Short mmCIF file of C-alpha atoms and ligand atoms in Angstrom, two decimals:
data_model
loop_
_atom_site.label_atom_id
_atom_site.label_comp_id
_atom_site.label_asym_id
_atom_site.label_seq_id
_atom_site.Cartn_x
_atom_site.Cartn_y
_atom_site.Cartn_z
CA MET A 178 0.01 0.13 0.10
CA THR A 179 2.56 2.10 1.03
CA ALA A 180 4.98 1.27 -1.86
CA SER A 181 2.16 2.14 -4.44
CA PHE A 182 1.32 5.16 -2.96
CA LEU A 183 4.66 6.45 -3.30
CA ASP A 184 4.95 5.05 -6.72
CA GLN A 185 1.73 7.18 -7.40
CA LEU A 186 3.21 10.28 -5.82
CA GLU A 187 6.23 9.61 -8.06
CA ALA A 188 4.58 10.02 -10.98
CA VAL A 189 2.73 13.34 -9.75
CA LEU A 190 6.02 14.68 -8.84
CA ASP A 191 9.39 15.52 -10.62
CA LYS A 192 12.47 14.46 -9.48
CA PRO A 193 13.45 17.19 -6.69
CA GLY A 194 9.93 16.81 -5.66
CA LEU A 195 9.89 13.65 -3.68
CA LEU A 196 12.42 12.70 -0.83
CA ARG A 197 12.13 9.07 0.40
CA PRO A 198 13.66 8.07 3.53
CA GLY A 199 17.38 7.95 3.06
CA ASP A 200 17.39 11.04 0.73
CA GLY A 201 18.30 13.84 3.19
CA LEU A 202 15.04 14.13 5.01
CA GLU A 203 16.63 15.54 8.18
CA ARG A 204 16.44 19.22 7.65
CA TYR A 205 12.51 18.68 7.47
CA GLU A 206 12.15 16.05 10.43
CA SER A 207 13.64 18.14 13.15
CA GLU A 208 12.10 21.16 14.63
CA TRP A 209 13.61 24.60 16.09
CA ARG A 210 13.28 23.87 19.73
CA GLY A 211 14.24 20.12 19.26
CA ARG A 212 11.42 18.86 21.19
CA TYR A 213 9.95 16.84 18.59
CA ARG A 214 11.28 14.60 15.68
CA SER A 215 9.25 13.86 12.62
CA ARG A 216 8.95 9.87 11.27
CA ALA A 217 7.66 10.91 7.68
CA LEU A 218 6.75 8.57 5.20
CA ALA A 219 8.52 10.76 2.70
CA VAL A 220 8.68 14.67 1.79
CA ALA A 221 6.89 16.09 -1.18
CA ARG A 222 7.78 19.18 -2.61
CA PRO A 223 5.43 20.25 -5.39
CA GLN A 224 6.47 23.35 -7.34
CA ASP A 225 3.02 24.52 -8.20
CA VAL A 226 -0.47 24.35 -7.12
CA SER A 227 -1.65 21.90 -9.69
CA VAL A 228 1.08 19.34 -8.69
CA LEU A 229 0.23 20.39 -4.88
CA ALA A 230 -3.42 19.55 -5.70
CA ALA A 231 -2.71 16.28 -7.13
CA VAL A 232 -0.35 15.22 -4.16
CA VAL A 233 -3.08 16.07 -1.85
CA ALA A 234 -5.54 14.02 -3.82
CA CYS A 235 -3.43 11.20 -4.00
CA CYS A 236 -3.13 11.14 -0.25
CA ALA A 237 -6.82 11.54 0.18
CA ARG A 238 -7.12 8.33 -2.08
CA HIS A 239 -4.85 6.64 -0.24
CA GLN A 240 -6.01 8.00 3.11
CA ILE A 241 -2.47 8.91 3.92
CA PRO A 242 -2.16 12.04 6.35
CA VAL A 243 -0.37 15.21 5.35
CA VAL A 244 1.55 17.77 7.30
CA ALA A 245 2.13 20.81 5.39
CA GLN A 246 5.50 22.55 6.33
CA GLY A 247 6.70 25.93 5.54
CA GLY A 248 9.99 27.46 7.05
CA ASN A 249 9.94 24.85 10.08
CA THR A 250 10.16 27.68 12.60
CA GLY A 251 6.92 26.97 14.46
CA LEU A 252 7.34 26.83 18.09
CA VAL A 253 4.34 24.29 19.23
CA GLY A 254 5.24 21.33 17.08
CA GLY A 255 2.54 22.29 14.47
CA ALA A 256 4.76 21.13 11.18
CA VAL A 257 5.94 17.44 12.52
CA ALA A 258 4.93 14.20 11.23
CA CYS A 259 4.85 12.20 14.14
CA GLY A 260 1.62 10.79 14.17
CA GLU A 261 0.35 7.23 14.89
CA ARG A 262 -0.18 6.42 11.21
CA ARG A 263 2.65 7.37 9.09
CA GLU A 264 2.38 10.91 7.44
CA LEU A 265 3.60 12.78 4.35
CA LEU A 266 5.27 16.01 5.17
CA LEU A 267 4.24 18.33 2.34
CA SER A 268 6.98 21.05 1.87
CA LEU A 269 6.26 24.34 0.18
CA ASP A 270 9.63 25.34 -0.25
CA ARG A 271 9.85 25.28 -3.86
CA MET A 272 6.72 27.52 -4.28
CA THR A 273 8.23 30.77 -3.51
CA ALA A 274 7.25 33.04 -6.23
CA VAL A 275 6.02 36.53 -6.00
CA ARG A 276 3.43 36.40 -8.55
CA ALA A 277 2.48 40.09 -8.63
CA VAL A 278 2.53 43.54 -6.51
CA ASP A 279 -0.77 45.81 -7.47
CA ALA A 280 -0.01 49.36 -6.79
CA HIS A 281 -3.68 50.35 -7.25
CA SER A 282 -4.90 48.32 -4.80
CA ALA A 283 -1.74 48.37 -2.69
CA CYS A 284 -1.50 44.52 -2.40
CA MET A 285 0.59 41.61 -3.43
CA THR A 286 0.15 38.03 -4.29
CA VAL A 287 2.78 35.62 -3.02
CA GLU A 288 3.24 31.95 -2.97
CA ALA A 289 2.92 30.09 0.51
CA GLY A 290 6.54 29.05 0.57
CA CYS A 291 8.15 32.54 0.01
CA THR A 292 9.89 33.62 3.19
CA LEU A 293 8.58 36.72 4.78
CA HIS A 294 11.82 38.55 4.21
CA ASN A 295 11.76 37.96 0.40
CA ALA A 296 8.20 38.91 0.17
CA ALA A 297 8.95 42.19 2.28
CA ARG A 298 11.93 42.62 0.14
CA ALA A 299 9.90 42.42 -3.18
CA ALA A 300 7.09 44.75 -1.80
CA ALA A 301 9.88 47.31 -0.83
CA GLU A 302 11.41 47.02 -4.34
CA ALA A 303 7.99 48.21 -5.61
CA GLY A 304 7.90 51.01 -3.27
CA TRP A 305 5.61 48.98 -0.38
CA ARG A 306 5.74 47.85 3.17
CA LEU A 307 4.58 44.56 4.18
CA PRO A 308 3.51 45.23 7.67
CA LEU A 309 4.82 42.18 9.53
CA ALA A 310 7.92 41.87 11.46
CA LEU A 311 9.23 38.42 13.06
CA ALA A 312 12.72 37.49 14.16
CA SER A 313 12.27 34.12 12.36
CA GLY A 314 11.35 36.19 8.85
CA GLY A 315 14.54 34.92 6.90
CA SER A 316 13.15 31.33 7.30
CA ALA A 317 9.28 31.66 8.17
CA THR A 318 6.94 31.47 5.04
CA ILE A 319 3.86 33.18 4.12
CA GLY A 320 2.17 29.95 3.95
CA GLY A 321 3.27 29.33 7.70
CA ILE A 322 2.70 32.82 9.02
CA LEU A 323 -0.63 32.56 7.79
CA ALA A 324 -1.50 29.04 8.90
CA THR A 325 -0.19 30.24 12.41
CA ASN A 326 -1.71 33.94 12.34
CA ALA A 327 1.62 35.01 13.37
CA GLY A 328 2.03 38.19 15.45
CA GLY A 329 5.26 39.66 15.76
CA ASN A 330 6.66 43.08 16.75
CA GLU A 331 4.55 45.38 14.93
CA THR A 332 0.90 43.71 16.10
CA ILE A 333 0.31 46.81 18.24
CA ARG A 334 -0.05 49.18 15.07
CA PHE A 335 -0.78 46.41 12.14
CA GLY A 336 -2.51 43.68 14.20
CA ASN A 337 -1.68 39.99 13.37
CA ALA A 338 -1.00 38.24 10.21
CA ARG A 339 -4.73 37.97 9.56
CA ALA A 340 -4.99 41.75 9.05
CA MET A 341 -3.09 41.88 6.19
CA VAL A 342 -4.89 38.68 4.19
CA LEU A 343 -7.34 39.67 1.24
CA GLY A 344 -7.51 36.41 -0.19
CA VAL A 345 -6.01 32.90 -0.57
CA GLU A 346 -5.79 29.98 -2.74
CA ALA A 347 -5.64 27.00 -1.02
CA VAL A 348 -5.91 23.01 -1.53
CA LEU A 349 -8.91 21.47 0.20
CA ALA A 350 -8.48 17.76 1.75
CA ASP A 351 -9.85 15.96 -1.03
CA GLY A 352 -7.20 17.94 -3.47
CA GLN A 353 -9.79 20.59 -5.06
CA VAL A 354 -8.24 23.80 -5.44
CA TRP A 355 -10.12 27.04 -4.15
CA HIS A 356 -9.27 30.11 -6.19
CA GLY A 357 -9.76 32.88 -3.37
CA LEU A 358 -6.94 35.23 -4.31
CA SER A 359 -8.29 38.67 -4.53
CA PRO A 360 -7.54 42.28 -3.96
CA LEU A 361 -11.05 42.97 -2.44
CA ARG A 362 -11.52 45.05 0.61
CA LYS A 363 -14.91 44.59 0.59
CA ASP A 364 -16.74 41.51 -0.01
CA ASN A 365 -19.22 40.22 2.41
CA ALA A 366 -20.64 37.43 -0.16
CA GLY A 367 -20.97 34.71 2.38
CA TYR A 368 -18.56 33.57 5.07
CA ASP A 369 -15.09 34.62 4.95
CA LEU A 370 -13.39 31.35 4.13
CA ALA A 371 -10.01 32.97 4.00
CA GLN A 372 -9.97 34.21 7.33
CA LEU A 373 -11.19 30.64 8.66
CA LEU A 374 -8.02 29.12 7.08
CA VAL A 375 -5.71 31.74 8.55
CA GLY A 376 -4.68 30.61 11.96
CA SER A 377 -5.99 26.90 11.25
CA GLU A 378 -2.35 25.49 11.60
CA GLY A 379 -2.49 23.15 8.38
CA THR A 380 -5.73 21.37 9.95
CA LEU A 381 -8.24 22.67 7.39
CA ALA A 382 -6.37 23.04 4.09
CA ILE A 383 -3.02 23.52 2.53
CA LEU A 384 -2.43 27.12 1.81
CA SER A 385 -0.82 27.78 -1.62
CA ALA A 386 -0.83 31.45 -2.14
CA ALA A 387 -2.39 34.68 -0.61
CA THR A 388 -3.18 38.05 -1.45
CA LEU A 389 -1.84 40.44 1.07
CA ALA A 390 -2.55 44.28 1.97
CA LEU A 391 0.44 46.59 1.74
CA ARG A 392 0.96 50.02 3.65
CA PRO A 393 3.48 52.77 2.50
CA LEU A 394 7.03 52.45 3.07
CA PRO A 395 8.20 54.66 6.30
CA ALA A 396 10.11 58.21 5.35
CA GLN A 397 10.75 58.95 9.05
CA ARG A 398 11.46 56.85 12.08
CA ALA A 399 12.44 56.94 15.56
CA VAL A 400 13.68 54.17 17.95
CA ALA A 401 14.65 54.35 21.64
CA TRP A 402 15.65 52.01 24.26
CA LEU A 403 14.21 53.07 27.81
CA ALA A 404 15.32 52.17 31.22
CA VAL A 405 12.17 51.72 33.76
CA SER A 406 11.87 50.67 37.54
CA SER A 407 8.91 48.13 36.69
CA PRO A 408 6.34 46.95 34.09
CA ALA A 409 3.98 49.59 35.76
CA ALA A 410 6.13 52.42 34.74
CA ALA A 411 6.29 50.64 31.52
CA LEU A 412 2.57 50.86 31.10
CA LYS A 413 2.54 54.54 32.10
CA VAL A 414 5.15 55.10 29.42
CA LEU A 415 3.14 52.80 26.80
CA GLY A 416 -0.25 54.82 27.48
CA GLU A 417 1.42 58.28 26.84
CA LEU A 418 3.31 57.26 23.61
CA ARG A 419 0.07 55.65 22.29
CA ARG A 420 -1.75 59.10 23.15
CA VAL A 421 0.73 61.23 21.39
CA LEU A 422 2.07 59.05 18.69
CA ASP A 423 -1.12 57.44 17.90
CA GLU A 424 -0.68 55.30 14.56
CA SER A 425 3.15 55.83 14.27
CA LEU A 426 3.71 53.59 17.36
CA SER A 427 4.92 50.42 15.63
CA ALA A 428 6.52 48.26 18.24
CA PHE A 429 6.62 48.43 22.21
CA GLU A 430 8.77 45.81 23.71
CA LEU A 431 9.34 44.84 27.31
CA ILE A 432 12.84 43.51 28.03
CA PRO A 433 14.10 42.27 31.75
CA ALA A 434 17.49 42.72 32.91
CA GLN A 435 17.98 38.90 33.04
CA ALA A 436 17.35 38.77 29.32
CA ILE A 437 20.14 41.58 28.35
CA GLU A 438 22.46 39.39 30.75
CA PHE A 439 21.79 36.20 28.73
CA VAL A 440 22.44 38.32 25.47
CA GLN A 441 25.75 39.51 26.69
CA GLN A 442 26.95 35.84 27.18
CA LEU A 443 26.05 34.92 23.99
CA LEU A 444 27.20 38.16 22.31
CA PRO A 445 30.07 39.91 24.75
CA GLU A 446 30.20 42.75 22.33
CA ALA A 447 26.68 43.49 22.64
CA THR A 448 26.18 46.65 25.09
CA CYS A 449 22.92 47.75 26.52
CA PRO A 450 22.14 50.96 25.08
CA VAL A 451 21.40 52.85 28.60
CA ALA A 452 23.87 52.78 31.70
CA SER A 453 21.13 52.49 33.99
CA ASP A 454 20.80 49.08 36.10
CA SER A 455 17.29 48.94 36.20
CA ALA A 456 15.24 45.68 36.31
CA TRP A 457 13.43 46.37 33.14
CA HIS A 458 13.77 48.08 29.77
CA VAL A 459 11.69 48.78 26.67
CA LEU A 460 12.41 49.05 22.94
CA VAL A 461 10.06 51.58 21.12
CA ASP A 462 10.13 51.98 17.64
CA CYS A 463 7.80 54.37 15.50
CA ASP A 464 7.72 55.65 12.37
CA CYS A 465 5.40 57.30 9.39
CA ALA A 466 5.27 57.78 5.98
CA ARG A 467 5.00 61.45 5.96
CA PRO A 468 8.87 62.96 5.31
CA GLY A 469 10.66 65.28 8.01
CA GLU A 470 12.06 64.59 11.68
CA SER A 471 8.78 65.44 13.32
CA LEU A 472 8.37 62.02 14.79
CA ARG A 473 11.96 62.20 16.51
CA GLU A 474 11.13 65.39 17.95
CA THR A 475 7.62 64.14 19.04
CA LEU A 476 9.26 61.25 20.79
CA LEU A 477 12.02 63.18 22.25
CA MET A 478 9.34 65.73 23.84
CA VAL A 479 7.60 62.87 25.29
CA LEU A 480 10.30 60.94 26.91
CA GLU A 481 11.81 64.21 28.63
CA ARG A 482 8.57 64.83 30.36
CA LEU A 483 8.28 60.96 31.07
CA TYR A 484 11.78 61.30 32.76
CA ALA A 485 10.96 64.36 34.77
CA ASP A 486 7.55 62.45 35.86
CA GLY A 487 9.82 59.56 37.07
CA ALA A 488 8.40 56.92 34.82
CA VAL A 489 11.42 56.64 32.85
CA ASN A 490 15.02 56.23 34.51
CA ASP A 491 17.14 56.67 31.37
CA ALA A 492 16.73 56.57 27.88
CA ALA A 493 18.93 56.50 24.63
CA LEU A 494 17.48 57.52 21.11
CA ALA A 495 19.14 55.94 17.88
CA GLU A 496 21.02 58.47 16.21
CA THR A 497 21.66 56.30 13.19
CA GLU A 498 19.72 53.41 11.50
CA ALA A 499 22.92 51.17 12.13
CA GLN A 500 22.28 52.10 15.96
CA ALA A 501 18.36 51.37 15.85
CA ASN A 502 19.38 47.85 14.00
CA ALA A 503 21.72 47.34 17.15
CA PHE A 504 19.02 47.91 19.50
CA TRP A 505 16.70 45.50 17.77
CA ARG A 506 19.68 43.10 17.50
CA LEU A 507 19.80 43.02 21.22
CA ARG A 508 16.04 42.23 21.62
CA GLU A 509 15.83 39.64 18.59
CA SER A 510 18.75 37.80 20.26
CA ILE A 511 17.06 36.84 23.47
CA SER A 512 15.50 33.40 22.20
CA ASP A 513 18.62 32.42 21.42
CA ALA A 514 20.90 33.68 23.93
CA GLN A 515 18.51 32.07 26.60
CA LYS A 516 20.28 29.04 25.89
CA THR A 517 23.27 30.26 27.35
CA GLY A 518 21.24 29.88 30.89
CA GLY A 519 20.60 26.06 30.47
CA VAL A 520 17.27 24.58 29.78
CA SER A 521 14.13 26.68 29.92
CA ILE A 522 10.15 25.98 30.04
CA LYS A 523 8.26 28.62 27.84
CA HIS A 524 4.93 30.20 27.82
CA ASP A 525 3.41 32.52 25.00
CA ILE A 526 0.61 34.20 26.87
CA SER A 527 -1.38 37.24 26.37
CA LEU A 528 -3.22 39.10 29.21
CA PRO A 529 -5.26 42.22 29.08
CA VAL A 530 -2.47 44.97 29.02
CA ALA A 531 -3.71 46.35 32.44
CA GLU A 532 -3.45 42.99 34.09
CA ILE A 533 0.19 42.70 33.38
CA PRO A 534 1.89 44.34 36.39
CA SER A 535 -0.12 42.67 39.19
CA PHE A 536 0.17 39.63 37.37
CA LEU A 537 4.16 39.59 37.23
CA ASP A 538 3.93 40.90 40.79
CA GLU A 539 1.76 37.96 42.03
CA LEU A 540 3.26 35.33 40.06
CA LEU A 541 7.32 36.10 39.75
CA PRO A 542 7.59 35.71 43.84
CA MET A 543 5.28 32.68 43.72
CA LEU A 544 7.88 30.88 40.91
CA GLN A 545 10.54 31.79 43.40
CA ARG A 546 8.90 29.79 46.17
CA GLN A 547 8.24 27.09 43.90
CA VAL A 548 11.58 26.82 42.28
CA PRO A 549 14.11 28.39 44.43
CA GLY A 550 16.65 30.12 42.02
CA ILE A 551 14.67 29.99 38.98
CA ARG A 552 15.42 32.48 36.53
CA PRO A 553 12.55 34.40 34.56
CA CYS A 554 12.86 35.91 31.54
CA VAL A 555 9.67 37.58 30.53
CA PHE A 556 9.92 39.41 27.53
CA GLY A 557 7.86 40.53 24.64
CA HIS A 558 5.20 42.40 23.11
CA LEU A 559 3.91 44.30 25.96
CA GLY A 560 1.91 46.81 23.77
CA ASP A 561 -0.53 44.03 22.91
CA GLY A 562 -0.38 41.91 26.11
CA ASN A 563 1.90 39.36 24.69
CA LEU A 564 4.65 38.08 27.03
CA HIS A 565 7.19 35.13 26.33
CA PHE A 566 6.87 34.12 29.93
CA ASN A 567 10.04 31.86 29.88
CA LEU A 568 11.79 30.52 32.86
CA SER A 569 15.53 29.47 32.88
CA GLN A 570 16.58 26.39 35.03
CA PRO A 571 18.20 27.68 38.43
CA PRO A 572 22.03 27.54 37.83
CA ASP A 573 22.75 24.85 40.70
CA MET A 574 19.81 22.68 39.37
CA ALA A 575 19.99 19.84 36.96
CA ALA A 576 18.23 20.25 33.42
CA ASP A 577 16.38 17.12 33.78
CA GLY A 578 15.58 17.77 37.09
CA PHE A 579 14.08 21.18 35.96
CA LEU A 580 12.17 19.98 33.14
CA ALA A 581 10.60 17.48 35.08
CA ARG A 582 8.90 20.21 36.76
CA GLU A 583 7.44 21.52 33.53
CA ALA A 584 3.58 20.22 34.19
CA GLU A 585 3.61 21.62 37.56
CA LEU A 586 4.86 25.04 36.09
CA ASN A 587 2.35 25.11 33.48
CA GLU A 588 -0.43 24.82 35.95
CA LEU A 589 0.77 27.49 38.19
CA VAL A 590 1.29 30.01 35.35
CA PHE A 591 -1.68 28.94 33.29
CA ALA A 592 -4.06 28.98 36.08
CA ARG A 593 -3.28 32.54 36.66
CA VAL A 594 -3.36 33.62 33.00
CA LEU A 595 -6.82 32.27 32.64
CA ALA A 596 -8.16 33.62 35.62
CA ARG A 597 -7.18 36.92 34.41
CA GLY A 598 -9.05 36.47 31.23
CA GLY A 599 -5.87 36.11 29.09
CA SER A 600 -4.87 33.32 26.43
CA ILE A 601 -2.60 30.11 27.07
CA ALA A 602 -1.40 30.66 23.20
CA ALA A 603 -0.80 34.13 22.32
CA GLU A 604 0.80 34.06 18.83
CA HIS A 605 2.66 30.68 18.29
CA GLY A 606 -0.56 28.66 18.21
CA ILE A 607 -1.50 25.24 19.61
CA GLY A 608 0.26 22.69 17.69
CA LEU A 609 0.78 19.58 19.30
CA LEU A 610 2.18 21.59 22.53
CA ARG A 611 -0.67 23.17 23.82
CA ARG A 612 -3.22 20.67 22.28
CA ASP A 613 -4.32 19.42 25.82
CA TRP A 614 -4.44 22.92 27.20
CA LEU A 615 -6.68 24.11 24.59
CA ALA A 616 -9.00 21.17 25.47
CA ARG A 617 -8.82 21.91 29.03
CA SER A 618 -9.30 25.91 28.64
CA ALA A 619 -11.13 26.73 25.89
CA ASP A 620 -15.05 27.52 25.89
CA PRO A 621 -16.81 24.25 25.43
CA VAL A 622 -19.28 25.54 22.60
CA ALA A 623 -16.43 27.38 21.02
CA LEU A 624 -14.44 23.81 21.07
CA GLU A 625 -17.34 21.79 19.65
CA ALA A 626 -17.53 24.70 16.82
CA MET A 627 -13.96 24.28 15.80
CA ARG A 628 -14.51 20.32 15.92
CA ARG A 629 -17.22 20.52 13.64
CA ILE A 630 -15.54 22.92 11.30
CA LYS A 631 -12.59 20.20 11.14
CA GLN A 632 -15.00 17.50 10.73
CA ALA A 633 -16.90 19.30 7.67
CA LEU A 634 -13.64 20.36 5.83
CA ASP A 635 -11.67 17.19 6.76
CA PRO A 636 -13.80 14.25 7.16
CA ASN A 637 -11.11 11.90 7.22
CA ASN A 638 -8.98 13.54 9.47
CA LEU A 639 -6.19 13.77 6.98
CA LEU A 640 -4.78 17.26 7.29
CA ASN A 641 -2.54 17.45 10.09
CA PRO A 642 -4.03 14.98 12.30
CA GLY A 643 -3.55 15.20 16.22
CA LYS A 644 -2.98 19.17 15.96
CA VAL A 645 -5.17 21.63 17.37
CA VAL A 646 -8.52 19.83 17.67
CA GLY A 647 -7.67 16.83 15.24
C1 LIG B 826 13.78 33.02 16.31
C2 LIG B 826 12.22 32.81 16.28
C3 LIG B 826 11.16 34.17 16.46
C4 LIG B 826 9.78 34.15 16.27
N1 LIG B 826 9.35 35.13 16.81
C5 LIG B 826 8.04 35.12 16.39
C6 LIG B 826 6.77 36.00 16.54
O1 LIG B 826 7.46 37.13 16.85
N2 LIG B 826 5.70 35.94 16.37
C7 LIG B 826 5.17 34.81 15.83
O2 LIG B 826 3.79 34.80 15.92
N3 LIG B 826 5.70 33.67 15.84
C8 LIG B 826 7.21 33.91 16.02
N4 LIG B 826 7.96 32.83 15.78
C9 LIG B 826 7.30 31.38 15.58
C10 LIG B 826 7.06 31.13 14.15
O3 LIG B 826 8.27 31.71 13.38
C11 LIG B 826 5.90 31.56 13.31
O4 LIG B 826 4.97 30.31 13.86
C12 LIG B 826 5.84 31.39 11.94
O5 LIG B 826 4.61 31.88 11.48
C13 LIG B 826 5.85 30.01 11.40
O6 LIG B 826 6.26 29.70 9.83
P1 LIG B 826 6.86 28.67 9.32
O7 LIG B 826 6.80 28.86 7.47
O8 LIG B 826 8.17 28.22 9.79
O9 LIG B 826 5.92 27.69 9.62
P2 LIG B 826 6.13 26.10 9.84
O10 LIG B 826 7.08 26.07 11.35
O11 LIG B 826 6.84 25.29 8.85
O12 LIG B 826 4.63 25.81 10.15
C14 LIG B 826 3.85 26.14 11.09
C15 LIG B 826 2.37 25.43 11.19
O13 LIG B 826 1.85 25.83 10.03
C16 LIG B 826 1.62 25.08 9.14
N5 LIG B 826 1.47 25.09 7.66
C17 LIG B 826 2.86 25.56 7.35
N6 LIG B 826 2.72 26.06 5.89
C18 LIG B 826 1.34 25.82 5.53
C19 LIG B 826 0.71 25.88 4.48
N7 LIG B 826 1.35 26.44 3.36
N8 LIG B 826 -0.61 25.67 4.44
C20 LIG B 826 -1.19 25.42 5.62
N9 LIG B 826 -0.58 25.20 6.83
C21 LIG B 826 0.66 25.44 6.83
C22 LIG B 826 2.10 23.67 9.54
O14 LIG B 826 1.72 22.44 9.60
C23 LIG B 826 2.47 24.23 11.10
O15 LIG B 826 1.15 23.67 11.90
C24 LIG B 826 9.14 32.71 16.03
C25 LIG B 826 10.14 31.48 15.74
C26 LIG B 826 11.56 31.69 15.91
C27 LIG B 826 12.30 30.45 15.97
#
């Protein structure tokens, strides 16, 4: 049965399009965190949507499950093929074309396997901005980004990935192609299927291309690094910047001193932009399409006021683009740098922004009591209430001993997140990692509706089975 399936796939795909075990599948089979490992039947790499559709139809005929994979940077095990039934890994890495940039409708149409950076570069070459910024953008693909409804640094201004989606082209579980690409900003003709597929993590359809809304390129920008005494002070700064900068505020990132310490262990040449030894820091980025210097002047004026008020302890305004990039490099190195502190237990949570200071005041001492010496490295997109609540092992504790406490620490963290009306999966999705927590914590009516949608679109549970609600 497997042999005849693979023979049929071979007839559909060209030579580079099918990798069987022994053909170098490794880079598709391991994932970024090294937490899960695929055992794929094979890897299919279609070069266009008709071949993609033929592959999915072949899987449907043989009842072979399919796991879509983009850049394989997902952090919840969504793109691994490790189910009970042997699964086909379906990589979009040969479908990378930018099909068109439409200046009149301010949008672009891109294939699912195109990386975020390549799509953004093509938009910029045509004079436009693709409004999404992720540290993983060199590898993460448009398909993966839409399938996970990725967030990122600029969500506070532009929203999550779904906000830029005007239409998608997708292959359904039986191999039919839905031609839903569209530049329309207004289309209320029936249910919004494109938005249903966004965030579905490969469980409802395979995305093959998307039409994405673009914005004007920035003409002026101001970036600042601030030292603040507490998350409450950071919130005060956020409120003031939002009020004065309005739409121009594009990122507001909270960074603890612990994260800077980890980054300096990884990159000894990295310097903190401010001398202050504050426990908390904030990275602010703002820009607008209007030319001039007014934004920098406005930011400076507000920061001076906040300094006089005591909300800001110290501040550095980037003088050059290179300096702004260096500030961001510090921020974007945190995930990698945390590995210098040994193993960690991570939570991608969101909370109503106003709850964050008291949430941290409640939970951080509790964690110290639970695991003395634990090193919380809590950072992220404070502007939209999304924290990477990462806990590094105590220096004098064995890695295995710390990881053995994961379930207990998850209970502690998620119980308090849910009690405050937050989410246990803010931007990385559910995948395998948070499937049980979704089942435990979602509204039962919503969960049942999700299961019915899955059943309607994928009755044989062939698309990424075992993930999300499958
Ligand atoms: C250093 C680093 C920083 C990150 N920063 C952020 C961040 O700021 N914000 C954020 O939201 N995430 C972030 N992530 C997580 C990750 O980059 C995103 O989830 C990203 O959207 C995944 O894209 P990908 O192409 O790598 O998808 P993959 O990892 O390949 O797949 C992710 C999921 O999407 C599905 N999928 C992939 N392609 C398709 C397709 N064509 N059709 C249907 N389903 C598909 C897969 O089956 C899987 O369930 C970060 C990751 C790393 C490693």
